[in-house]
Backbone as a chain_set.jsonl record, in Angstrom:
{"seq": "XXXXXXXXXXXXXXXXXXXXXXXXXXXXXXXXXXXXXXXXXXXXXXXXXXXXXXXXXXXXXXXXXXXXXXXXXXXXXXXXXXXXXXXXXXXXXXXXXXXXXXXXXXXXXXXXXXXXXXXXXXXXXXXXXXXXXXX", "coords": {"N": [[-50.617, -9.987, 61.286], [-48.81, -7.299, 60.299], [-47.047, -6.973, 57.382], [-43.164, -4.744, 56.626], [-43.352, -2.651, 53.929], [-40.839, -2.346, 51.963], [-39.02, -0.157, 50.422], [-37.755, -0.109, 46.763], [-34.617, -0.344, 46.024], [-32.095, 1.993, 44.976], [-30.035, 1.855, 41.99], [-26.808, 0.322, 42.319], [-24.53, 0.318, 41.18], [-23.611, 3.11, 40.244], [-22.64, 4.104, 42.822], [-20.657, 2.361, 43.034], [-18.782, 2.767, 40.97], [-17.725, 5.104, 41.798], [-16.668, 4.852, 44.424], [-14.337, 2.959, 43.473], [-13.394, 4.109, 42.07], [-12.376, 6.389, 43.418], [-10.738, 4.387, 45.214], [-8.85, 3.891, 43.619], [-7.225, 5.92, 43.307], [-6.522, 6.715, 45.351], [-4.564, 4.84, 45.579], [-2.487, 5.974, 44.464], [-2.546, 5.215, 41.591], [-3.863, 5.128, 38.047], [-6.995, 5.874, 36.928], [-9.47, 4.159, 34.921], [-11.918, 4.105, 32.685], [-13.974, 1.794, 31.081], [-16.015, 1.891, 28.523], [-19.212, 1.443, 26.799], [-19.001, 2.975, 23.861], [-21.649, 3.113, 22.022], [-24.085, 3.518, 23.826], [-27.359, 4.781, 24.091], [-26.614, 8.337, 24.884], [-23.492, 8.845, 25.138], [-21.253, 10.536, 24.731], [-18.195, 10.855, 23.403], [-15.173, 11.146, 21.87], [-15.411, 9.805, 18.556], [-13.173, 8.753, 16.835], [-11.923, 7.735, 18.536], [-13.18, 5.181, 19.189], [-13.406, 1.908, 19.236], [-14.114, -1.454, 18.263], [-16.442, -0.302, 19.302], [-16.476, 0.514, 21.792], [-14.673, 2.404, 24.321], [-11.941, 3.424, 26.14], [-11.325, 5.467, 28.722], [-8.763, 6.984, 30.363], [-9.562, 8.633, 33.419], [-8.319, 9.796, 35.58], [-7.265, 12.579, 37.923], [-5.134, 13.74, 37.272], [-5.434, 13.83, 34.546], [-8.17, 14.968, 33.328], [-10.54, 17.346, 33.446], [-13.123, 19.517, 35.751], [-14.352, 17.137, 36.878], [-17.126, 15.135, 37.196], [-19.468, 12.657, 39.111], [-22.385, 11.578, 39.244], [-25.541, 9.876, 39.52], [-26.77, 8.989, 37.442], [-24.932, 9.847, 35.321], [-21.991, 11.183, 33.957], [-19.599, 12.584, 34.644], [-16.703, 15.189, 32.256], [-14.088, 17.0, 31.129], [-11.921, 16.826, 28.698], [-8.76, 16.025, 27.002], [-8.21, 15.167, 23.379], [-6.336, 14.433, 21.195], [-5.157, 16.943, 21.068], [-7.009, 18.405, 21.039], [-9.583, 20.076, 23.306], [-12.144, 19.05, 24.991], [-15.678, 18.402, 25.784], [-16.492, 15.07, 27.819], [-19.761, 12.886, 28.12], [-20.7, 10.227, 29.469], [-23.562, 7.695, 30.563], [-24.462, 6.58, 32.975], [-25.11, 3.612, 32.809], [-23.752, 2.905, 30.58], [-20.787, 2.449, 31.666], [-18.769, 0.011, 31.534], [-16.664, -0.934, 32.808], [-14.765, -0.625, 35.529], [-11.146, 0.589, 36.328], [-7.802, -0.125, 37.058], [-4.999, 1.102, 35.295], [-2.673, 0.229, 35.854], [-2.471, -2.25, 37.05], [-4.671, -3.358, 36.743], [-6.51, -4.07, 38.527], [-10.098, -3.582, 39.568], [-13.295, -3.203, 38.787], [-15.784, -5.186, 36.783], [-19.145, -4.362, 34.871], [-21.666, -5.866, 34.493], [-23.471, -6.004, 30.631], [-25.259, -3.038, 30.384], [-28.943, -2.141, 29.792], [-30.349, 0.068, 27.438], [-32.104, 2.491, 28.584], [-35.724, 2.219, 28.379], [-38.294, 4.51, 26.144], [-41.421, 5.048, 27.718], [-43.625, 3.491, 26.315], [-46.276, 5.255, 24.87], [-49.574, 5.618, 26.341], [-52.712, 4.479, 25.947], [-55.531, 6.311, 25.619], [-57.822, 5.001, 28.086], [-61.207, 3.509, 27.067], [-64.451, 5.189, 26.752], [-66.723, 4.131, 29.46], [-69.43, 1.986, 29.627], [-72.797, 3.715, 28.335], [-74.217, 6.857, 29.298], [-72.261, 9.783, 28.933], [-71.089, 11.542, 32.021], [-71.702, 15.01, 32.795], [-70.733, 17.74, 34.817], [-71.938, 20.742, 35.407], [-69.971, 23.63, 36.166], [-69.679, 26.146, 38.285]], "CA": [[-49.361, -9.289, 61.368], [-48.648, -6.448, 58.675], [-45.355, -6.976, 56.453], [-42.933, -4.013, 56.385], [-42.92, -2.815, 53.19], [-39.63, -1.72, 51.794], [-39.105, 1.023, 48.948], [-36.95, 0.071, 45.86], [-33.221, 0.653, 46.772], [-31.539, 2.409, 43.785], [-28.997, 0.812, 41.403], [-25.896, 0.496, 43.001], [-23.545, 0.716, 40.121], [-22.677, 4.573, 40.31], [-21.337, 3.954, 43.758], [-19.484, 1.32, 43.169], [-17.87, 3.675, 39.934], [-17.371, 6.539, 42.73], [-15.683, 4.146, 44.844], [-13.471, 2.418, 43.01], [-12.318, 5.328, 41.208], [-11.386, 6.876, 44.628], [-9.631, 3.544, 46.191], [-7.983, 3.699, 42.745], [-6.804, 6.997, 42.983], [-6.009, 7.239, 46.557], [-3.284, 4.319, 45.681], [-1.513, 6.458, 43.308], [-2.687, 4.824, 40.278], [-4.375, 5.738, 37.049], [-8.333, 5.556, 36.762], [-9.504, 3.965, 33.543], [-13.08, 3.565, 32.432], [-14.352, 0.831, 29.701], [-17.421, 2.319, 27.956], [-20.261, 0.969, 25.615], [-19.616, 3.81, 23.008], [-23.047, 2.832, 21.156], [-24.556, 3.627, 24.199], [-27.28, 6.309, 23.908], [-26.751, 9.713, 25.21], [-22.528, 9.122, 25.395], [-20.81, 12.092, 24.135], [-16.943, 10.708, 23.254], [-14.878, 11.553, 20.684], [-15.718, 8.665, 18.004], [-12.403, 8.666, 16.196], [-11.103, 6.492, 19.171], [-13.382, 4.17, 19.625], [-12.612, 0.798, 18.798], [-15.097, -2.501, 18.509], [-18.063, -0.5, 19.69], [-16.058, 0.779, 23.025], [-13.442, 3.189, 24.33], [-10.884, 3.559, 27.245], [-11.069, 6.395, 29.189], [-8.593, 8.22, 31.584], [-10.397, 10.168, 34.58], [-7.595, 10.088, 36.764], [-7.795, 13.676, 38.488], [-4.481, 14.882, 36.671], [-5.789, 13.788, 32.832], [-9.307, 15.435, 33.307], [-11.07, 18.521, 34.361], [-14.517, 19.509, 36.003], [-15.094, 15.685, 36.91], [-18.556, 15.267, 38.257], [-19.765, 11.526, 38.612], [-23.4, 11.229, 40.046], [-25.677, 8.718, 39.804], [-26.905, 8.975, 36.057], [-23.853, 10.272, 34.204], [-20.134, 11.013, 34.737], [-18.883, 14.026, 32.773], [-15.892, 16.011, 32.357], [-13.193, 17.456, 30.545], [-10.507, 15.927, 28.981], [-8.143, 16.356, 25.534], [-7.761, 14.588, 23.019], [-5.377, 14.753, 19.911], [-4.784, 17.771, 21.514], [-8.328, 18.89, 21.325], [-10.358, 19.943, 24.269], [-13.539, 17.994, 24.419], [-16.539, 17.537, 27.13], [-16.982, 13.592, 27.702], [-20.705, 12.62, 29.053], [-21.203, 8.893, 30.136], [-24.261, 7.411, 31.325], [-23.625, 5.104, 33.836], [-25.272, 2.641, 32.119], [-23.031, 2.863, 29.248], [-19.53, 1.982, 32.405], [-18.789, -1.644, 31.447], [-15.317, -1.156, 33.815], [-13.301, 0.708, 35.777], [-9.854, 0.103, 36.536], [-6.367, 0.749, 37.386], [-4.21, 1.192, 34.368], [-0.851, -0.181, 36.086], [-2.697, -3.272, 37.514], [-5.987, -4.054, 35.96], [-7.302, -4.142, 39.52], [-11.348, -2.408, 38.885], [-14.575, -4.12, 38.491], [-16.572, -5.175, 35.344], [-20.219, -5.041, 34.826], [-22.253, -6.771, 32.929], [-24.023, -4.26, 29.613], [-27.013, -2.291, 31.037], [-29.726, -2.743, 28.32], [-30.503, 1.033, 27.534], [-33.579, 2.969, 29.193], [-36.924, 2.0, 26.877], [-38.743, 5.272, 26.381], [-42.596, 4.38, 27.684], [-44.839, 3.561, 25.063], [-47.953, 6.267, 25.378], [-50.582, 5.254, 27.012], [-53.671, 5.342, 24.584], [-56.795, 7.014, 26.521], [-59.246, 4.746, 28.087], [-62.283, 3.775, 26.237], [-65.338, 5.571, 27.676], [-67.507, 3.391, 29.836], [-71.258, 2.16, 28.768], [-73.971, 4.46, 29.264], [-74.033, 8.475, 28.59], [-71.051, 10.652, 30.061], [-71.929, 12.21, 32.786], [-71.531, 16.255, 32.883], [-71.477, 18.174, 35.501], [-71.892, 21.979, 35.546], [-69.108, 24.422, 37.384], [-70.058, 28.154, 38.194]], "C": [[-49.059, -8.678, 59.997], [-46.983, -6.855, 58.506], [-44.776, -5.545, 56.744], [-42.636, -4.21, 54.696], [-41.435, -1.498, 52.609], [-39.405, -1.455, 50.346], [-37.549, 0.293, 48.414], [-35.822, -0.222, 46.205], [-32.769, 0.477, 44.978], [-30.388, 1.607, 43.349], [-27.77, 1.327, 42.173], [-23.965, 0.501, 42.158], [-22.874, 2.274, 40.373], [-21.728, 4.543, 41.652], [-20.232, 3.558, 44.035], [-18.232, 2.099, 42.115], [-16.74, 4.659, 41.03], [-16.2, 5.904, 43.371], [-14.107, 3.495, 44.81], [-12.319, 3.35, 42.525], [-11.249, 6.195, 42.059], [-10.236, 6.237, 45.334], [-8.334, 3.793, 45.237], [-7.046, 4.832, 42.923], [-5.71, 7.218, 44.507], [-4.597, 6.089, 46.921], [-2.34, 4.797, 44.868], [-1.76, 5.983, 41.531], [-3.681, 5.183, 39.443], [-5.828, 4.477, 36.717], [-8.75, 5.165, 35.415], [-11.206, 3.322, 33.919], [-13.454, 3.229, 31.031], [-15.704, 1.295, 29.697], [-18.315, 1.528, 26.617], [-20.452, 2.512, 24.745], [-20.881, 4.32, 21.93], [-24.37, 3.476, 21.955], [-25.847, 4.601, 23.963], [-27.243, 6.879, 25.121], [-24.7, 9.697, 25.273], [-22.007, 9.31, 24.356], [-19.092, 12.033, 24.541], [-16.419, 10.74, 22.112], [-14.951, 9.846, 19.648], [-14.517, 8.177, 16.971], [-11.393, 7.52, 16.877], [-11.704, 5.685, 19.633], [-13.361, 3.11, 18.857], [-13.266, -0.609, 19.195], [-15.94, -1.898, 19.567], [-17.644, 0.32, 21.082], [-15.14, 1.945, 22.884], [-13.122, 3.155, 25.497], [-11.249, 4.451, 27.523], [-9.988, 6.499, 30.366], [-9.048, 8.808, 31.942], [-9.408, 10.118, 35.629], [-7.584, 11.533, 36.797], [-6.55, 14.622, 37.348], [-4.912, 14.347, 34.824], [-7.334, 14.797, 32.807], [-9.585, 16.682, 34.024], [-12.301, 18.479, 34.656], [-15.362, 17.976, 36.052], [-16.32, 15.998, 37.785], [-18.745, 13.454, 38.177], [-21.035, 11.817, 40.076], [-24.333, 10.169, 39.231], [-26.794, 8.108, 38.268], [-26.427, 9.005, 35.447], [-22.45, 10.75, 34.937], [-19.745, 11.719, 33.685], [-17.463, 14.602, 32.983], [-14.972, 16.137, 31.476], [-12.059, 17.07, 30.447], [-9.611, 16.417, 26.978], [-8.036, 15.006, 24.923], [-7.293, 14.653, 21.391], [-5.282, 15.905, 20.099], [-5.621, 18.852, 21.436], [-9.272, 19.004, 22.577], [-11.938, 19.617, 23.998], [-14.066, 17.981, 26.006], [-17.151, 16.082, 27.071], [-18.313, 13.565, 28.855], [-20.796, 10.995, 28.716], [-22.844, 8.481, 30.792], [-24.099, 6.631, 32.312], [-24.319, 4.174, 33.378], [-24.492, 1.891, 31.077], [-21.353, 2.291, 29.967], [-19.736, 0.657, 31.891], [-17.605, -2.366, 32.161], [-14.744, -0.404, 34.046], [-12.378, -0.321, 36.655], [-8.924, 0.365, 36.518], [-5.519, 0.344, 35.885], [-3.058, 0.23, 34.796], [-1.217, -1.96, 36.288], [-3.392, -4.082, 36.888], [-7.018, -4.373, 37.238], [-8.712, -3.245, 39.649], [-12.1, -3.703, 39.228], [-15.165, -3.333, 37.085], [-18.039, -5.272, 36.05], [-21.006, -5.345, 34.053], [-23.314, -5.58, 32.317], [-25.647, -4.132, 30.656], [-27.645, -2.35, 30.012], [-29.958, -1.06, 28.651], [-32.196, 1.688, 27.999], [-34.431, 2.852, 28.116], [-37.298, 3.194, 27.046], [-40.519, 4.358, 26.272], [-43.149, 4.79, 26.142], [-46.023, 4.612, 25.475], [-48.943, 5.221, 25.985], [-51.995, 5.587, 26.437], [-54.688, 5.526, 25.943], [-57.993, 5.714, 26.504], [-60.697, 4.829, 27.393], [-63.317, 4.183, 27.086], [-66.319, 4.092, 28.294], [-68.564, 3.358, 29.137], [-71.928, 3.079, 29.264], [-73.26, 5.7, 28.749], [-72.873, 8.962, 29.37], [-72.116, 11.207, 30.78], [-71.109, 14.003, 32.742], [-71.619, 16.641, 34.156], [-70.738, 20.099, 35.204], [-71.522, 22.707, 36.511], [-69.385, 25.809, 37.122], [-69.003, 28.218, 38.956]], "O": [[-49.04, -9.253, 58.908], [-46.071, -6.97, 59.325], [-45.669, -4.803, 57.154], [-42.081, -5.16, 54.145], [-41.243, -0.304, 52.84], [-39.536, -2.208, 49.381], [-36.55, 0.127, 49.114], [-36.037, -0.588, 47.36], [-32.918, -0.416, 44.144], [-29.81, 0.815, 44.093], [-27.67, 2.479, 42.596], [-22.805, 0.636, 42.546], [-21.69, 2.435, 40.667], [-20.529, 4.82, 41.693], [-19.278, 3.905, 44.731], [-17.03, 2.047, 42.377], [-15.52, 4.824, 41.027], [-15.033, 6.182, 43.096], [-13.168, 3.49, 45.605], [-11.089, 3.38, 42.544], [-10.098, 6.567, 41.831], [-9.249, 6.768, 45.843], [-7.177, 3.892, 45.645], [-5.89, 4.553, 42.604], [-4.581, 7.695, 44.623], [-3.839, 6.171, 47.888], [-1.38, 4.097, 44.546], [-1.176, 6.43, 40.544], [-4.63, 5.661, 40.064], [-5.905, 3.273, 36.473], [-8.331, 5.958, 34.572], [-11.625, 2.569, 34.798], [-13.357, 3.97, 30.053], [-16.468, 1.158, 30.653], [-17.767, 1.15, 25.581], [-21.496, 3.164, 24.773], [-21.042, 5.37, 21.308], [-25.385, 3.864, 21.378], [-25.364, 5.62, 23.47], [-27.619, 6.372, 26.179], [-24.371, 10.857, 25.521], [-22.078, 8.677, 23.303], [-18.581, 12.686, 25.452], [-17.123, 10.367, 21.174], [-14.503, 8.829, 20.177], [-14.809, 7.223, 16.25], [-10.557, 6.778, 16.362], [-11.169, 5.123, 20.588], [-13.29, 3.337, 17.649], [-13.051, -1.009, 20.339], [-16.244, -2.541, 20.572], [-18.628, 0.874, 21.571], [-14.814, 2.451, 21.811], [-14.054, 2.81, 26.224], [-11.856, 4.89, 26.546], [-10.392, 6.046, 31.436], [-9.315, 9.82, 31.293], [-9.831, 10.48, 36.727], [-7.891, 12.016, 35.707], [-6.785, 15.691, 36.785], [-4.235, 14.938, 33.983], [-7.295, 15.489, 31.79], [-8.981, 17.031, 35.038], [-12.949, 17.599, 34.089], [-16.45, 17.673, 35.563], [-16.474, 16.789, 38.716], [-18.194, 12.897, 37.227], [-20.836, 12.097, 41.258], [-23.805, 9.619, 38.264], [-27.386, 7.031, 38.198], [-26.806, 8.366, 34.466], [-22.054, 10.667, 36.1], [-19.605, 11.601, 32.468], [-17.052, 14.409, 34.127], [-14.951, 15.126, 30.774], [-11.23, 16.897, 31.34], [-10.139, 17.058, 26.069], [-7.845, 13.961, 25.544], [-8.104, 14.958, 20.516], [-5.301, 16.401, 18.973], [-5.27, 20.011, 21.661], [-9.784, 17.936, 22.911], [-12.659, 19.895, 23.039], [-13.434, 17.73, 27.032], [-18.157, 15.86, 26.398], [-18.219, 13.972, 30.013], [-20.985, 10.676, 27.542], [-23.192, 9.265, 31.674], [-23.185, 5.826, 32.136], [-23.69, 3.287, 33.954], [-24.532, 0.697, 30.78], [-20.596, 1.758, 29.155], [-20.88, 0.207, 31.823], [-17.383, -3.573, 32.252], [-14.194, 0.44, 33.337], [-12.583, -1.356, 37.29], [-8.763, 1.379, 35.839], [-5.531, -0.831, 35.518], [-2.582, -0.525, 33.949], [-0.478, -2.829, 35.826], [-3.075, -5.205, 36.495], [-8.14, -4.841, 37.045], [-8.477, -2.054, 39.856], [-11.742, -4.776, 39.715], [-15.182, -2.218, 36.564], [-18.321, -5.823, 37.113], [-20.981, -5.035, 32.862], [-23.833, -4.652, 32.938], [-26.519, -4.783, 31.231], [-26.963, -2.651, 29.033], [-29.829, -0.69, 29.818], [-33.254, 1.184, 27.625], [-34.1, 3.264, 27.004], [-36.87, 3.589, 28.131], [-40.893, 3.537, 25.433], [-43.132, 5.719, 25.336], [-46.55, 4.523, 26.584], [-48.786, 4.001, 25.929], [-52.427, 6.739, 26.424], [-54.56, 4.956, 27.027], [-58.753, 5.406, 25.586], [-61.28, 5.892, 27.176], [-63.303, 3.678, 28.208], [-66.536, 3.137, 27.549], [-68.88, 4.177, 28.274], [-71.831, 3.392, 30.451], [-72.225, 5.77, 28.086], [-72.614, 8.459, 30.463], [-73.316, 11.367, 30.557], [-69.882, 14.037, 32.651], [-72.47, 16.071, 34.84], [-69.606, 20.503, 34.938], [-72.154, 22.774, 37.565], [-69.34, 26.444, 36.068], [-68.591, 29.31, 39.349]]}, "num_chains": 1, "name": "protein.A"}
């Protein structure tokens, strides 16, 4: 009897961001996301972050051009009365949550993507290469 085998299933973190952010929103209350400012690739203004982190507002009326898919979470927002584009990885979310309540989910730090090590080239086998000649 063969096994089925069953592919991967993707991290389930961005949904849960998407989610939350919507239940949050769709009760009237203000979206807040806790970030690992150290993270790499996130692109926040560094004047407010604070032990390593920062707060965000994405509720729909603080932000513009929100996008959140399933790598990063961007959009447009002011601050000190500067317009600024914020990019997130989702790796880098460590909470989202309602401002008024504190009602959100935490998750625990994502360790950041390793870039592969190269791959050094196979040593040739024993014995002569073999050639072969293409016309």
């Amino acid at each position: 009897m063969s096994q089925l085998q069953v592919p991967p299933m993707t991290p389930n973190k961005p949904y849960l961001i998407r989610a939350i952010h919507e239940w949050i929103c769709d009760n009237g209350l203000t979206t807040h996301l806790m970030v690992d400012a150290h993270y790499p690739g996130v692109l926040v203004p560094q004047e407010f972050v604070q032990d390593g982190q920062i707060v965000l507002n994405i509720s729909p009326s603080a932000v513009g051009h929100f996008a959140a898919d399933n790598e990063m979470i961007a959009f447009s927002a002011r601050f000190g009365g500067r317009p600024m584009t914020i990019e997130v990885p989702v790796g880098a979310v460590l909470a989202v949550f309602a401002r008024e309540n504190g009602e959100g989910m935490a998750f625990e730090a994502t360790p950041p993507p390793q870039d592969p090590a190269p791959t050094p080239p196979a040593p040739p086998a024993g014995g002569r290469p073999a050639l072969k000649v293409v016309k």
